[in-house]
Amino acid sequence: MMTEHKVKWACDYCTYENWPSTIKCTMCHAQRSRGPIITEEPYMSSRPEPDLSLEWDSSRTESGSSLLICPDSSARPRVRSTSMAEIANKWSCHMCTYLNWPRAIRCTQCLCQRPRTSSPTEVPQTSGSNAGSHSVLQSQVDPCEEYNDRNRLNTRQQYWTCTACTYQNWPKTTKCGVCDHPKPNKQEAIELAESEEPSPMINEQDWTRWRTLASGGQGLRRSPPMANSEVSTKMDFQRIELAAGAVSSKEEQEVNFKKLKQIKNRMKKMDWLFLSACAGVVEGDLAAIEAYKSSGGDIARQLTADEVQLLSRSSAFDVGFTLVHLALRFHRQDMLAILLTEVSQQAPKCIPSMVCPELTEQIRREIAASLHQRKGDFACYFLADLVTFTLPADIEDLPPAVQEKLFDEVLDRDVQKELEEESPIINWSLELGTRLDSRLYALWNRTAGDCLLDSVLQATWGIYDKDSVLRKTLHDSLHDCSHWFYSRWKEWESWYSQSFGLHFSLREQQWQDDWAFILSLASQPGASLEQTHIFVLAHILRRPIIVYGVKYYKSFRGDTLDYTRFQGVYLPLLWEQSFCWKSPIALGYTRGHFSALVAMENDGYDNRGAGANLNTDDDVTVTFFPLVDSERKLLHVHFLSAQEMGNEEQQEKLLREWLDCCVTEGGMLAAMQKSSRHRNHPLVTQMVEKWLDRYRQIRPCASLSDGEEEEDEDE
């Protein structure tokens, strides 16, 4: 055992002395330096133990009495003469077992206090030693550790600490790289260095890496390599502590250090992902939430007391909170769309725009060319073409198994189920859904902040807003016609609040700040949009938009979290009625996510009737959208002025002016959406045909054809 202490190798990064059999540092996992070459087995019991009183000599290594270490003029000695006695004088840390110098009052690695059993300057007595030998050993200094102490001192003096944000900057910089605070003078630097002490919760290396990530990668400082599992775990905890603003006094850190260490030791990978997702909600980082959800994490998981203590920010995190509660607290609408919308993994999605990328690009160029800006006071952008997307009637000619596969790949089954079964919002009328063939289907789209724009283009042209053309048009229209939309928005918000008994008045500056926030959302790709943006989109399309949506945000346990305000009718009220089309589009809203609601082409129009003269030919598909909910209450009309607001009869009259309305035989008020496949845009028709050909070529399995093929073979 004496020889093992003698041949320990010191890490080049953290100076920790490791056993000779290790190839990586036990503390920092840095690779062992390849300078010294050990040619003999360190644990050979046949070797006689060397005399500890002798100095290291290269001639003795040749005789085989010690390890053979090749001398190198550039490498400092790794074997010292009085190593055993020096190590015997060191004290072992009770937390990390690191051997510290007798004069150290804290552990060099974990900053834990030295046990109070002896004085920091006392030398512990060991068996087989006398007082005379102790005086000699205590006076001798290990050259390796002396170099290590000097290197630590020089490394610490390389950077200067900012007095404003405590960021450690390179010595040549004159301003802080984070906050641009000027470099302190020598006197301030000395005072800061004396008062500065590393935190046991966040070390210098973690702080440097965090600052590097926050500054976009500038001023990158290298750290010793670590194993992948160690890196991911360390980065997760570093992210949680720093993002949550874990700041406490020195005394509190010392008291809670041991408990926090025990909590961290019990944490598993899924626990780290959950805490990282909680911190991601505070920061607005969608990647952390998607990583937790994709790993199979439970969205309804609640924060425990230990996890709240680990996050160390009581103002943001409370015991029992879920990710949904945090998203509501910090108004993360885009995150609610991800948290409250389950993504079905049963079948890969395949929509027409994915099958035909060339045609999709041509359609996007056609949309950009169709956008124009109206001259005059109300300089809003508008689309010159009227296009409506419907599912082709040829789907019904496909075998049942192929039809099921098609619907799995093009529809959002979760949205369809929620709108139909969990709360009767669409397809609740048998008269409209069965006899009038007006069943609505929820198309699948991206679960991101662009879902509203995607669903609008899907309901019209059948594609996504991938190039953000519609978002840019939305922002330009809001900016150029800001005073028109601002007055409508302000008046509507005041009336809406008073309708709930909330009587308040805001300063004009507060109204302006809220309006500036709405304008900023329109210009940010991926940002979630609000009711005002739907109102502007109705003017861009020059046609009404009907939103069928849930009334409340609910968790997966069914608890009501918040009230939604999207359901209703959005009319292009700022245009002249003669300038707009009366054929609406329908959108579905579920838990922070928008989906396009489209119908399927149907035949036999002469056999249908709704108690009104439709005046249609055989080439036109008419879809009936109910203007009442399942309780037969009229849908709200958003952004009405004081002159337009009134009772239900007045609102119904307004709907009849802006929409093609009729009353069914069952006495239901419905709006008619008229579309024609042959009169539709040729590029959209061609895209749908190519997409449908993909399913026409699929041969159904014989077991799924109800035994018809087997009966034919028997005959």
XYZ file of C-alpha atoms in Angstrom:
715
model
C 0.000 0.000 0.000
C 2.956 2.302 0.451
C 3.858 1.981 -3.205
C 0.320 2.871 -4.298
C 0.516 6.243 -2.577
C 3.906 6.865 -4.045
C 2.946 6.406 -7.674
C -0.338 8.368 -7.747
C -0.656 10.661 -10.770
C -1.908 14.247 -10.502
C -4.634 15.518 -12.842
C -3.522 18.354 -15.108
C -6.879 20.130 -14.728
C -7.981 19.850 -11.100
C -4.685 18.545 -9.529
C -6.504 15.668 -7.855
C -4.198 12.701 -7.251
C -5.596 9.486 -8.689
C -4.704 5.847 -8.273
C -2.338 4.496 -10.957
C -4.915 2.053 -12.365
C -7.338 4.837 -13.354
C -7.209 6.248 -16.893
C -9.450 9.246 -16.108
C -9.516 11.676 -13.225
C -11.965 10.635 -10.528
C -13.056 14.226 -9.892
C -13.322 15.879 -13.333
C -13.081 12.841 -15.695
C -10.208 14.382 -17.635
C -8.021 11.999 -19.591
C -4.783 10.939 -17.949
C -1.738 12.716 -19.296
C 0.436 10.507 -21.481
C 3.711 12.161 -20.428
C 4.935 9.586 -17.885
C 5.216 6.025 -19.187
C 4.647 3.305 -16.646
C 6.139 0.038 -17.810
C 5.548 -2.167 -14.763
C 2.468 -3.464 -13.013
C 1.800 -1.239 -9.973
C 0.095 -3.996 -7.991
C 2.710 -6.761 -8.313
C 3.006 -8.352 -4.898
C 6.353 -9.948 -5.773
C 8.094 -6.599 -5.818
C 9.804 -5.656 -2.578
C 8.665 -2.429 -0.993
C 11.097 0.440 -1.537
C 12.789 2.254 1.250
C 10.861 5.385 2.011
C 13.877 7.201 3.367
C 15.650 7.165 0.011
C 15.255 9.896 -2.588
C 14.002 9.078 -6.047
C 16.818 8.021 -8.321
C 16.726 6.909 -11.931
C 19.429 4.333 -11.282
C 17.192 2.582 -8.745
C 14.470 2.155 -11.290
C 16.753 0.187 -13.515
C 17.387 -2.352 -10.797
C 13.697 -3.163 -10.627
C 13.110 -2.019 -7.056
C 10.715 0.723 -8.146
C 8.548 1.681 -11.068
C 10.365 2.455 -14.264
C 9.348 5.987 -15.307
C 10.958 7.451 -18.393
C 12.540 10.809 -17.532
C 11.285 13.808 -19.448
C 12.858 17.219 -19.205
C 9.576 18.931 -19.988
C 7.540 17.031 -17.359
C 7.799 17.728 -13.690
C 8.544 14.721 -11.402
C 5.598 12.509 -10.556
C 7.337 10.604 -7.705
C 8.510 12.403 -4.607
C 10.817 11.329 -1.833
C 8.596 11.796 1.208
C 5.247 11.159 -0.393
C 3.957 8.750 2.272
C 4.707 11.075 5.108
C 3.244 14.036 3.221
C 0.051 12.138 2.470
C -0.199 11.048 6.065
C -0.253 14.713 7.104
C -3.137 15.551 4.766
C -6.730 15.447 5.976
C -9.454 13.680 4.058
C -12.690 15.503 3.214
C -15.688 13.716 4.731
C -17.840 14.638 1.697
C -15.672 13.868 -1.345
C -12.650 12.097 0.310
C -10.225 14.514 -1.362
C -6.861 14.748 0.473
C -6.225 18.368 1.376
C -3.153 20.119 2.740
C -3.007 20.500 6.519
C -3.191 24.289 6.266
C -6.452 24.177 4.257
C -9.595 24.981 6.259
C -11.934 24.021 3.386
C -11.858 21.193 0.869
C -10.285 22.292 -2.382
C -12.836 20.384 -4.478
C -16.227 20.750 -2.760
C -15.495 23.682 -0.383
C -16.780 21.655 2.560
C -15.628 22.770 6.025
C -12.797 20.829 7.609
C -13.860 18.702 10.598
C -13.360 20.456 13.918
C -11.533 17.563 15.539
C -8.181 19.254 15.179
C -6.689 22.629 14.403
C -6.061 23.472 10.776
C -2.331 23.706 11.473
C -2.046 20.540 13.526
C -0.417 17.460 12.066
C -2.283 14.248 12.861
C -0.277 11.573 14.622
C 0.148 8.237 12.917
C 1.441 4.950 14.179
C 5.044 4.185 13.520
C 6.184 7.818 13.544
C 7.889 10.000 16.127
C 8.007 13.683 16.889
C 11.335 14.168 15.210
C 10.196 12.751 11.938
C 7.091 14.947 12.058
C 9.107 18.102 12.312
C 11.167 17.073 9.313
C 8.176 16.000 7.239
C 6.191 19.112 8.048
C 8.969 21.363 6.862
C 9.248 19.611 3.527
C 7.006 20.800 0.676
C 5.936 18.571 -2.159
C 7.091 20.104 -5.449
C 4.048 18.720 -7.272
C 1.565 20.334 -4.893
C 3.596 23.508 -4.822
C 3.277 23.740 -8.590
C -0.431 22.955 -8.319
C -1.010 25.766 -5.823
C 0.841 28.192 -8.026
C -1.149 27.120 -11.051
C -4.416 27.566 -9.150
C -3.357 31.030 -8.060
C -2.283 32.030 -11.548
C -5.444 30.599 -13.104
C -7.644 32.486 -10.673
C -5.793 35.708 -11.379
C -6.239 35.373 -15.136
C -9.787 36.753 -15.084
C -11.250 39.871 -13.519
C -14.702 39.780 -11.947
C -17.332 42.299 -12.950
C -18.636 44.239 -9.953
C -22.110 44.518 -11.496
C -22.938 40.971 -12.672
C -19.993 38.950 -11.199
C -19.095 37.581 -14.631
C -15.400 36.648 -14.938
C -13.817 38.308 -17.960
C -10.527 37.852 -19.750
C -7.737 40.053 -18.366
C -7.263 42.069 -21.564
C -10.891 43.187 -21.792
C -11.767 46.658 -20.529
C -15.516 46.084 -20.302
C -17.655 43.212 -19.076
C -18.641 40.858 -21.882
C -22.189 40.503 -20.500
C -23.270 43.888 -19.138
C -20.574 46.230 -20.625
C -19.666 47.448 -17.143
C -16.148 48.995 -17.077
C -13.275 47.046 -15.578
C -12.663 47.945 -11.903
C -9.437 49.587 -10.825
C -6.800 47.752 -8.824
C -8.183 48.716 -5.415
C -11.700 47.540 -6.317
C -10.308 44.335 -7.777
C -8.393 43.583 -4.559
C -11.473 44.184 -2.395
C -13.596 42.010 -4.675
C -11.030 39.211 -4.664
C -10.889 39.237 -0.861
C -14.659 39.065 -0.484
C -15.171 36.553 -3.282
C -15.666 32.909 -2.448
C -16.910 30.116 -4.723
C -20.469 28.938 -4.216
C -21.029 25.309 -3.241
C -24.111 25.190 -5.468
C -22.795 26.591 -8.735
C -19.093 26.310 -9.469
C -17.026 28.576 -11.670
C -17.011 26.172 -14.576
C -20.828 25.923 -14.616
C -21.155 29.712 -14.444
C -18.725 30.152 -17.331
C -20.579 27.635 -19.470
C -23.921 29.296 -18.698
C -22.594 32.715 -19.615
C -21.126 31.288 -22.786
C -24.485 29.841 -23.817
C -26.313 33.037 -22.925
C -23.912 35.174 -24.961
C -24.326 33.082 -28.092
C -21.083 31.178 -27.786
C -18.711 34.150 -27.659
C -15.684 33.908 -25.442
C -15.790 30.115 -25.256
C -13.589 28.664 -22.534
C -12.663 25.023 -22.670
C -13.363 22.630 -19.839
C -12.086 19.103 -19.287
C -13.961 16.390 -21.159
C -16.597 14.382 -19.315
C -18.649 11.299 -20.025
C -21.914 11.815 -21.913
C -24.147 10.822 -19.003
C -22.203 13.050 -16.637
C -22.384 15.962 -19.061
C -26.134 15.679 -19.602
C -26.860 15.370 -15.887
C -24.562 18.227 -14.970
C -25.913 20.480 -17.710
C -29.496 19.728 -16.642
C -28.852 20.678 -13.032
C -26.755 23.687 -14.042
C -29.584 24.884 -16.295
C -32.175 24.482 -13.558
C -30.182 26.290 -10.896
C -29.071 29.171 -13.079
C -32.310 29.624 -15.027
C -34.376 29.635 -11.860
C -32.143 32.275 -10.344
C -30.866 30.225 -7.440
C -29.348 32.940 -5.271
C -28.918 32.636 -1.528
C -26.527 33.700 1.139
C -23.327 31.892 2.021
C -24.710 30.599 5.308
C -27.853 29.194 3.682
C -25.789 27.445 1.036
C -23.647 25.785 3.681
C -26.697 24.603 5.608
C -28.571 23.282 2.552
C -25.587 21.871 0.702
C -25.773 18.424 2.258
C -29.540 18.160 1.815
C -29.374 19.330 -1.788
C -26.650 16.797 -2.455
C -28.847 14.020 -1.097
C -31.761 15.171 -3.246
C -29.578 15.278 -6.350
C -28.262 11.783 -5.672
C -31.833 10.447 -5.677
C -32.708 12.154 -8.955
C -33.139 10.089 -12.103
C -32.978 11.098 -15.740
C -36.735 11.657 -16.005
C -36.632 13.801 -12.862
C -33.958 16.027 -14.408
C -35.974 16.337 -17.609
C -39.032 17.367 -15.607
C -37.169 20.053 -13.671
C -35.528 21.226 -16.865
C -38.982 21.515 -18.466
C -40.214 23.546 -15.468
C -37.285 25.920 -15.868
C -37.973 25.977 -19.609
C -41.484 27.276 -18.977
C -40.048 30.153 -16.961
C -37.498 30.937 -19.673
C -39.778 30.321 -22.635
C -37.700 27.405 -23.944
C -39.882 25.014 -25.953
C -37.032 22.543 -26.520
C -36.968 21.512 -22.854
C -40.714 20.823 -22.827
C -40.607 18.860 -26.071
C -37.670 16.812 -24.748
C -39.604 15.906 -21.600
C -42.785 15.096 -23.500
C -41.014 13.033 -26.170
C -39.328 10.984 -23.427
C -42.702 9.844 -22.149
C -42.985 12.349 -19.312
C -46.269 12.811 -17.489
C -47.726 16.248 -18.222
C -49.836 16.049 -15.053
C -46.814 15.492 -12.800
C -46.724 17.846 -9.811
C -43.756 19.549 -8.200
C -42.767 18.151 -4.811
C -41.303 20.072 -1.894
C -37.800 18.723 -2.582
C -38.032 19.697 -6.252
C -39.194 23.207 -5.367
C -36.249 23.518 -2.968
C -33.921 22.294 -5.675
C -35.257 24.865 -8.139
C -34.834 27.476 -5.376
C -37.296 30.068 -6.632
C -40.413 30.192 -4.504
C -41.885 33.111 -6.448
C -42.115 30.992 -9.617
C -42.513 27.392 -8.422
C -45.077 26.128 -5.912
C -45.635 22.665 -4.510
C -48.304 20.842 -6.522
C -47.821 22.897 -9.682
C -47.730 21.169 -13.059
C -46.234 22.385 -16.321
C -49.667 23.618 -17.353
C -49.990 25.700 -14.182
C -46.585 27.255 -14.851
C -47.490 27.991 -18.470
C -50.645 29.758 -17.332
C -48.793 31.707 -14.648
C -46.233 33.013 -17.131
C -48.748 33.387 -20.000
C -47.020 30.870 -22.300
C -49.798 30.296 -24.827
C -47.478 28.572 -27.297
C -46.411 26.103 -24.605
C -50.015 25.363 -23.696
C -50.514 24.266 -27.289
C -47.795 21.659 -26.827
C -48.695 20.641 -23.286
C -52.423 20.284 -23.826
C -52.367 18.716 -27.280
C -51.494 15.052 -27.440
C -49.614 14.021 -30.554
C -50.790 10.719 -31.927
C -47.957 8.328 -32.709
C -50.119 5.653 -34.301
C -49.542 6.674 -37.904
C -47.199 9.049 -39.726
C -48.904 12.109 -41.107
C -49.210 12.653 -44.832
C -51.072 15.698 -46.117
C -51.310 16.844 -49.752
C -48.636 19.521 -49.387
C -46.113 16.886 -48.224
C -46.665 14.617 -51.207
C -46.282 17.331 -53.838
C -43.500 19.739 -52.770
C -43.106 21.206 -56.264
C -46.774 22.071 -56.565
C -46.751 23.377 -53.014
C -44.004 25.869 -53.885
C -45.951 27.005 -56.925
C -49.039 27.529 -54.757
C -47.003 29.627 -52.313
C -45.807 31.808 -55.171
C -49.383 32.078 -56.396
C -50.522 33.218 -52.941
C -47.764 35.846 -52.793
C -48.794 37.128 -56.227
C -52.451 37.219 -55.192
C -51.774 39.558 -52.261
C -52.502 43.232 -52.888
C -52.736 46.355 -50.773
C -55.826 48.525 -50.968
C -55.222 52.176 -51.680
C -56.863 54.761 -49.469
C -57.189 55.350 -45.743
C -57.712 51.678 -44.916
C -54.543 50.333 -46.605
C -55.039 46.695 -45.642
C -53.688 43.771 -47.653
C -56.131 41.309 -49.211
C -56.205 38.146 -51.314
C -57.588 38.524 -54.813
C -58.617 34.861 -55.245
C -61.395 32.947 -53.514
C -60.137 29.405 -52.863
C -61.727 26.794 -50.575
C -60.145 23.442 -49.746
C -62.361 20.372 -49.440
C -61.606 16.675 -49.236
C -62.303 14.935 -52.564
C -65.408 12.783 -52.899
C -63.273 10.054 -54.516
C -62.154 9.030 -51.022
C -65.433 7.157 -50.642
C -64.519 4.987 -53.644
C -61.441 3.618 -51.841
C -61.608 0.333 -49.895
C -62.522 0.762 -46.206
C -59.029 -0.175 -45.013
C -57.418 2.391 -47.314
C -59.938 5.017 -46.241
C -59.026 4.409 -42.613
C -55.336 4.753 -43.411
C -55.968 7.988 -45.317
C -57.945 9.542 -42.476
C -55.298 8.514 -39.944
C -52.635 10.307 -41.960
C -54.498 13.492 -42.864
C -56.723 14.113 -39.813
C -55.913 15.041 -36.236
C -57.766 12.299 -34.407
C -57.226 13.854 -30.981
C -58.710 17.190 -32.035
C -61.580 15.431 -33.807
C -62.359 13.398 -30.696
C -62.241 16.386 -28.378
C -64.488 18.540 -30.544
C -67.000 15.748 -31.124
C -67.061 13.537 -28.025
C -65.559 15.310 -25.030
C -67.530 18.477 -25.710
C -70.168 18.644 -28.492
C -68.799 21.507 -30.560
C -68.868 20.186 -34.138
C -70.971 17.524 -35.868
C -73.449 17.559 -32.992
C -76.414 18.076 -35.340
C -77.610 14.926 -37.051
C -79.543 17.050 -39.525
C -76.411 18.846 -40.754
C -73.999 15.953 -40.461
C -76.106 13.164 -41.946
C -78.899 14.480 -44.146
C -77.087 17.569 -45.424
C -73.646 15.879 -45.690
C -71.964 18.722 -43.784
C -69.680 16.714 -41.523
C -66.506 18.624 -40.619
C -63.031 17.059 -40.495
C -60.100 18.457 -38.468
C -56.928 18.485 -40.575
C -53.602 17.811 -38.891
C -51.015 20.594 -38.791
C -47.904 21.632 -36.895
C -48.147 22.015 -33.099
C -46.431 25.383 -32.901
C -47.258 29.080 -32.649
C -47.966 29.178 -36.393
C -50.944 26.798 -36.140
C -53.468 29.617 -36.686
C -51.806 30.734 -39.917
C -51.349 27.125 -41.028
C -55.001 26.299 -40.436
C -56.184 29.394 -42.360
C -54.123 28.432 -45.415
C -55.163 24.787 -45.064
C -58.847 25.750 -45.104
C -58.312 27.792 -48.272
C -55.307 26.562 -50.275
C -54.516 23.276 -48.489
C -50.898 24.156 -47.529
C -48.902 25.490 -44.558
C -47.584 28.992 -44.056
C -44.062 27.612 -44.231
C -42.432 30.770 -45.618
C -44.372 33.031 -43.202
C -45.946 34.908 -46.109
C -49.273 35.167 -44.327
C -47.612 36.180 -41.062
C -45.714 38.981 -42.791
C -48.933 40.139 -44.462
C -50.672 40.042 -41.084
C -47.980 42.203 -39.510
C -47.936 44.709 -42.378
C -51.718 45.051 -42.310
C -51.728 45.600 -38.550
C -48.939 48.153 -38.840
C -50.341 50.100 -41.785
C -53.919 50.101 -40.465
C -53.052 50.279 -36.799
C -55.407 53.129 -35.916
C -58.376 51.319 -37.520
C -57.841 48.014 -35.749
C -56.734 49.700 -32.501
C -60.036 51.534 -32.042
C -62.024 48.327 -32.666
C -59.829 46.333 -30.315
C -59.971 48.912 -27.519
C -63.731 49.277 -27.700
C -64.285 45.519 -27.826
C -61.983 44.793 -24.877
C -63.728 47.418 -22.732
C -67.182 46.050 -23.553
C -66.100 42.445 -23.070
C -64.688 43.156 -19.608
C -67.823 45.004 -18.560
C -69.979 42.105 -19.718
C -68.299 40.006 -17.014
C -68.833 42.689 -14.373
C -65.261 44.012 -14.516
C -65.501 47.776 -14.492
C -62.092 49.365 -14.793
C -60.340 52.128 -16.669
C -56.812 52.105 -18.070
C -54.534 54.949 -18.929
C -53.926 55.487 -22.610
C -50.295 54.473 -22.150
C -51.388 51.076 -20.828
C -53.652 50.561 -23.832
C -50.769 51.515 -26.115
C -48.418 49.069 -24.393
C -50.891 46.201 -24.772
C -51.430 47.077 -28.419
C -47.661 47.174 -29.027
C -47.464 43.650 -27.603
C -50.145 42.451 -30.050
C -48.187 44.014 -32.915
C -44.981 42.328 -31.770
C -46.636 38.882 -31.750
C -47.537 39.248 -35.417
C -43.902 39.841 -36.380
C -42.374 36.914 -34.455
C -42.379 33.545 -36.267
C -43.654 30.865 -33.919
C -45.348 33.315 -31.547
C -48.906 32.473 -30.531
C -51.639 34.745 -31.873
C -54.813 36.155 -30.335
C -58.372 37.094 -31.287
C -57.276 40.380 -32.831
C -55.118 38.535 -35.335
C -58.081 36.380 -36.407
C -60.060 39.583 -36.963
C -57.282 40.941 -39.207
C -57.026 37.626 -41.086
C -60.739 37.872 -41.908
C -59.970 41.189 -43.640
C -57.015 39.705 -45.521
C -59.174 36.819 -46.767
C -62.147 39.149 -47.336
C -64.434 36.472 -45.947
C -65.848 35.535 -42.511
C -64.013 33.130 -40.214
C -66.013 30.910 -37.842
C -64.103 29.424 -34.892
C -65.553 26.398 -33.102
C -63.582 25.928 -29.904
C -63.608 24.755 -26.323
C -64.672 27.285 -23.732
C -62.141 26.371 -21.040
C -58.548 25.282 -20.716
C -58.550 21.932 -18.960
C -55.792 19.736 -17.642
C -55.572 16.042 -18.420
C -57.351 15.361 -15.149
C -60.300 17.479 -16.263
C -59.613 20.461 -13.997
C -60.653 23.832 -15.418
C -57.630 26.116 -15.628
C -58.648 29.187 -17.600
C -61.343 30.635 -19.881
C -60.890 30.794 -23.649
C -62.367 33.524 -25.815
C -61.803 32.282 -29.352
C -65.154 30.708 -30.275
C -67.364 32.896 -32.394
C -67.680 34.656 -35.743
C -65.098 37.102 -37.083
C -66.432 39.400 -39.811
C -64.418 41.761 -42.075
C -66.378 44.697 -40.688
C -63.911 47.367 -41.861
C -64.418 46.466 -45.545
C -67.463 47.278 -47.607
C -69.857 44.349 -47.829
C -69.700 44.434 -51.633
C -65.927 43.952 -51.491
C -66.129 40.703 -49.492
C -67.268 37.139 -50.084
C -70.006 35.585 -47.990
C -68.594 32.061 -48.062
C -66.890 31.481 -44.685
C -64.134 29.136 -43.541
C -64.203 27.183 -40.268
C -61.427 26.638 -37.712
C -61.326 24.451 -34.623
C -59.673 25.470 -31.352
C -58.661 22.926 -28.708
C -56.319 23.573 -25.778
C -54.226 26.286 -27.364
C -54.152 24.753 -30.854
C -55.959 25.697 -34.089
C -57.003 23.217 -36.781
C -58.661 23.678 -40.150
C -62.206 22.262 -40.335
C -63.055 21.184 -43.875
C -65.883 19.233 -45.457
C -65.918 16.525 -48.107
C -67.257 16.988 -51.605
C -70.641 15.382 -52.057
C -72.993 14.415 -54.851
C -76.726 14.487 -55.221
C -77.340 18.138 -54.475
C -80.856 17.958 -55.928
C -81.806 15.450 -53.241
C -80.815 17.824 -50.446
C -82.793 20.682 -49.037
C -82.590 22.976 -46.093
C -85.889 24.726 -46.209
C -84.458 27.464 -48.420
C -83.724 28.069 -52.063
C -80.039 27.232 -52.501
C -79.748 28.388 -56.118
C -76.861 25.997 -56.786
C -75.925 23.742 -59.662
C -74.554 20.230 -59.646
C -70.956 21.443 -59.677
C -71.115 23.327 -56.378
C -70.600 21.755 -52.965
C -72.546 23.451 -50.196
C -71.424 22.914 -46.603
C -73.639 24.136 -43.753
C -71.908 25.665 -40.728
C -74.149 26.038 -37.664
C -74.252 29.572 -36.284
C -75.461 28.311 -32.915
C -73.839 26.053 -30.358
C -75.162 22.726 -29.071
C -77.355 24.638 -26.605
C -78.930 26.578 -29.509
C -77.322 29.845 -28.401
C -76.160 32.211 -31.126
C -72.385 32.389 -31.599
C -70.731 35.616 -30.500
C -69.695 38.106 -33.148
C -66.314 39.545 -32.208
C -65.112 43.159 -32.420
C -68.432 44.878 -32.858
C -68.636 48.624 -32.348
C -71.047 50.307 -29.957
C -73.480 50.961 -32.822
C -73.370 47.328 -34.003
C -73.826 45.770 -30.581
C -77.319 44.840 -29.612
C -79.550 41.948 -28.685
C -79.553 38.523 -30.311
C -81.962 39.554 -33.042
C -79.726 42.423 -34.119
C -76.681 40.160 -34.211
C -78.582 37.598 -36.282
C -79.502 40.348 -38.716
C -75.840 41.318 -38.941
C -74.858 37.716 -39.659
C -77.403 37.490 -42.462
C -75.888 40.598 -44.060
C -72.315 39.237 -44.085
C -73.013 35.508 -44.608
C -75.110 33.328 -46.897
C -77.506 32.136 -44.199
C -80.473 29.827 -44.221
C -82.724 28.146 -41.711
C -82.905 24.361 -41.860
C -86.082 22.339 -41.521
C -85.116 21.756 -37.904
C -85.129 25.513 -37.323
C -81.351 25.930 -37.094
C -79.591 29.023 -38.422
C -76.665 27.956 -40.611
C -74.127 29.619 -42.888
C -73.431 28.133 -46.318
C -69.922 27.582 -47.638
C -69.993 27.169 -51.410
C -67.101 25.581 -53.243
C -66.549 24.011 -56.625
C -63.813 21.564 -57.461
C -63.851 22.419 -61.150
C -63.888 26.132 -60.453
C -61.204 25.863 -57.799
C -57.604 26.870 -58.412
C -56.011 24.385 -60.859
C -52.821 24.022 -58.796
C -54.818 22.998 -55.723
C -56.850 20.525 -57.760
C -53.689 19.007 -59.235
C -52.065 18.715 -55.786
C -55.094 16.911 -54.359
C -55.199 14.493 -57.308
C -51.543 13.518 -56.888
C -52.060 13.038 -53.177
C -55.125 10.845 -53.787
C -53.278 8.739 -56.409
C -50.941 7.627 -53.643
C -53.835 5.854 -51.902
C -55.388 4.550 -55.100
C -52.272 2.463 -55.664
C -52.490 0.814 -52.238
C -53.865 -2.722 -52.300
C -55.850 -3.537 -49.155
C -55.025 -6.615 -47.145
C -57.284 -9.610 -47.901
C -58.166 -9.997 -44.218
C -59.602 -6.455 -44.147
C -62.078 -6.917 -47.032
C -64.800 -8.660 -44.984
C -64.176 -11.985 -46.673
C -65.438 -10.882 -50.095
C -62.355 -12.161 -51.916
C -62.560 -15.503 -50.138
C -66.191 -15.908 -51.210
C -65.263 -15.152 -54.820
C -62.566 -17.835 -54.735
C -64.994 -20.412 -53.343
C -67.467 -19.742 -56.136
